[in-house]
Amino acid sequence: LSHIVNGGRTLIATALLAGLISTGIAVVLGALAALLGGPVDRILSAFANFVLVLPRFPLLIVLAALFTL
């Protein structure tokens, strides 16, 4: 039972950190797009649309293979 509790604590901490990092990146990129506008906004929007189009599961497989090297 103690392993489950300790694992759950690690899981929550990792998820919280990932959420904070992704929120920080999104805020910075969104502010750049809003302040600079024009081509920067179009490039960042195109990149965001590209990421949304990618299928999740194959992307996770590729990322897992890259991080195990």
C-alpha atoms as an extended CHARMM CRD file, in Angstrom:
* protein
*
        69  EXT
         1         1  LEU       CA              0.0000000000        0.0000000000        0.0000000000  PROA      1               0.0000000000
         2         2  SER       CA              2.8450000000        2.4030000000        0.7490000000  PROA      2               0.0000000000
         3         3  HSD       CA              4.2130000000        1.8810000000       -2.7730000000  PROA      3               0.0000000000
         4         4  ILE       CA              0.8630000000        2.9060000000       -4.2450000000  PROA      4               0.0000000000
         5         5  VAL       CA              0.7370000000        6.0400000000       -2.0840000000  PROA      5               0.0000000000
         6         6  ASN       CA              4.3070000000        7.0270000000       -2.9570000000  PROA      6               0.0000000000
         7         7  GLY       CA              3.7080000000        6.2880000000       -6.6380000000  PROA      7               0.0000000000
         8         8  GLY       CA              0.5230000000        8.3550000000       -6.5760000000  PROA      8               0.0000000000
         9         9  ARG       CA              2.3780000000       11.2670000000       -5.0250000000  PROA      9               0.0000000000
        10        10  THR       CA              5.0320000000       11.0860000000       -7.7440000000  PROA      10              0.0000000000
        11        11  LEU       CA              2.3600000000       10.8440000000      -10.4210000000  PROA      11              0.0000000000
        12        12  ILE       CA              0.5100000000       13.9020000000       -9.1290000000  PROA      12              0.0000000000
        13        13  ALA       CA              3.7190000000       15.9190000000       -8.8470000000  PROA      13              0.0000000000
        14        14  THR       CA              4.7600000000       14.9710000000      -12.3870000000  PROA      14              0.0000000000
        15        15  ALA       CA              1.3350000000       15.7960000000      -13.8130000000  PROA      15              0.0000000000
        16        16  LEU       CA              1.2520000000       19.1330000000      -12.0060000000  PROA      16              0.0000000000
        17        17  LEU       CA              4.7270000000       20.0460000000      -13.2340000000  PROA      17              0.0000000000
        18        18  ALA       CA              3.8600000000       19.0610000000      -16.8150000000  PROA      18              0.0000000000
        19        19  GLY       CA              0.6930000000       21.1510000000      -16.6320000000  PROA      19              0.0000000000
        20        20  LEU       CA              2.5630000000       24.1840000000      -15.3130000000  PROA      20              0.0000000000
        21        21  ILE       CA              5.2780000000       23.9050000000      -17.9540000000  PROA      21              0.0000000000
        22        22  SER       CA              2.8030000000       23.5230000000      -20.8050000000  PROA      22              0.0000000000
        23        23  THR       CA              0.7250000000       26.4390000000      -19.4950000000  PROA      23              0.0000000000
        24        24  GLY       CA              3.8280000000       28.6140000000      -19.2750000000  PROA      24              0.0000000000
        25        25  ILE       CA              4.8420000000       27.7620000000      -22.8370000000  PROA      25              0.0000000000
        26        26  ALA       CA              1.3110000000       28.4460000000      -24.0850000000  PROA      26              0.0000000000
        27        27  VAL       CA              1.1640000000       31.8180000000      -22.3200000000  PROA      27              0.0000000000
        28        28  VAL       CA              4.5180000000       32.9130000000      -23.7420000000  PROA      28              0.0000000000
        29        29  LEU       CA              3.6900000000       31.8030000000      -27.2920000000  PROA      29              0.0000000000
        30        30  GLY       CA              0.1940000000       33.3070000000      -27.0960000000  PROA      30              0.0000000000
        31        31  ALA       CA              1.5770000000       36.6130000000      -25.8580000000  PROA      31              0.0000000000
        32        32  LEU       CA              4.1570000000       36.6350000000      -28.6670000000  PROA      32              0.0000000000
        33        33  ALA       CA              1.4670000000       35.9620000000      -31.2430000000  PROA      33              0.0000000000
        34        34  ALA       CA             -0.7660000000       38.6850000000      -29.8030000000  PROA      34              0.0000000000
        35        35  LEU       CA              1.9500000000       41.3240000000      -29.4440000000  PROA      35              0.0000000000
        36        36  LEU       CA              3.8250000000       40.7440000000      -32.6850000000  PROA      36              0.0000000000
        37        37  GLY       CA              0.8560000000       39.7000000000      -34.8150000000  PROA      37              0.0000000000
        38        38  GLY       CA              1.1320000000       39.3000000000      -38.5790000000  PROA      38              0.0000000000
        39        39  PRO       CA              3.5530000000       36.6120000000      -39.7480000000  PROA      39              0.0000000000
        40        40  VAL       CA              4.4490000000       35.4610000000      -36.2160000000  PROA      40              0.0000000000
        41        41  ASP       CA              0.7780000000       34.9000000000      -35.4350000000  PROA      41              0.0000000000
        42        42  ARG       CA              0.2630000000       32.9770000000      -38.6700000000  PROA      42              0.0000000000
        43        43  ILE       CA              3.3350000000       30.7740000000      -38.0700000000  PROA      43              0.0000000000
        44        44  LEU       CA              2.3610000000       29.9680000000      -34.4790000000  PROA      44              0.0000000000
        45        45  SER       CA             -1.2410000000       29.2900000000      -35.5040000000  PROA      45              0.0000000000
        46        46  ALA       CA             -0.0880000000       26.9910000000      -38.3090000000  PROA      46              0.0000000000
        47        47  PHE       CA              2.1770000000       25.1060000000      -35.8880000000  PROA      47              0.0000000000
        48        48  ALA       CA             -0.6560000000       24.7380000000      -33.3500000000  PROA      48              0.0000000000
        49        49  ASN       CA             -2.9970000000       23.4550000000      -36.0610000000  PROA      49              0.0000000000
        50        50  PHE       CA             -0.3420000000       20.9700000000      -37.2040000000  PROA      50              0.0000000000
        51        51  VAL       CA              0.0830000000       19.6270000000      -33.6820000000  PROA      51              0.0000000000
        52        52  LEU       CA             -3.6940000000       19.2590000000      -33.2940000000  PROA      52              0.0000000000
        53        53  VAL       CA             -3.9160000000       17.2510000000      -36.5180000000  PROA      53              0.0000000000
        54        54  LEU       CA             -1.3220000000       14.6510000000      -35.4540000000  PROA      54              0.0000000000
        55        55  PRO       CA             -2.7820000000       11.4100000000      -34.1010000000  PROA      55              0.0000000000
        56        56  ARG       CA             -2.0020000000       11.0480000000      -30.4160000000  PROA      56              0.0000000000
        57        57  PHE       CA             -1.0910000000        7.3650000000      -30.0390000000  PROA      57              0.0000000000
        58        58  PRO       CA              1.4840000000        7.0960000000      -32.8610000000  PROA      58              0.0000000000
        59        59  LEU       CA              3.0210000000       10.3460000000      -31.6480000000  PROA      59              0.0000000000
        60        60  LEU       CA              3.3700000000        8.9060000000      -28.1550000000  PROA      60              0.0000000000
        61        61  ILE       CA              5.0330000000        5.7820000000      -29.5490000000  PROA      61              0.0000000000
        62        62  VAL       CA              7.5700000000        7.8810000000      -31.4550000000  PROA      62              0.0000000000
        63        63  LEU       CA              8.2720000000       10.0740000000      -28.4200000000  PROA      63              0.0000000000
        64        64  ALA       CA              8.6920000000        7.0370000000      -26.1860000000  PROA      64              0.0000000000
        65        65  ALA       CA             11.1660000000        5.5360000000      -28.6810000000  PROA      65              0.0000000000
        66        66  LEU       CA             13.1300000000        8.8000000000      -28.7900000000  PROA      66              0.0000000000
        67        67  PHE       CA             13.3430000000        9.1480000000      -25.0230000000  PROA      67              0.0000000000
        68        68  THR       CA             14.5200000000        5.5690000000      -24.4640000000  PROA      68              0.0000000000
        69        69  LEU       CA             17.6240000000        6.0600000000      -26.6110000000  PROA      69              0.0000000000
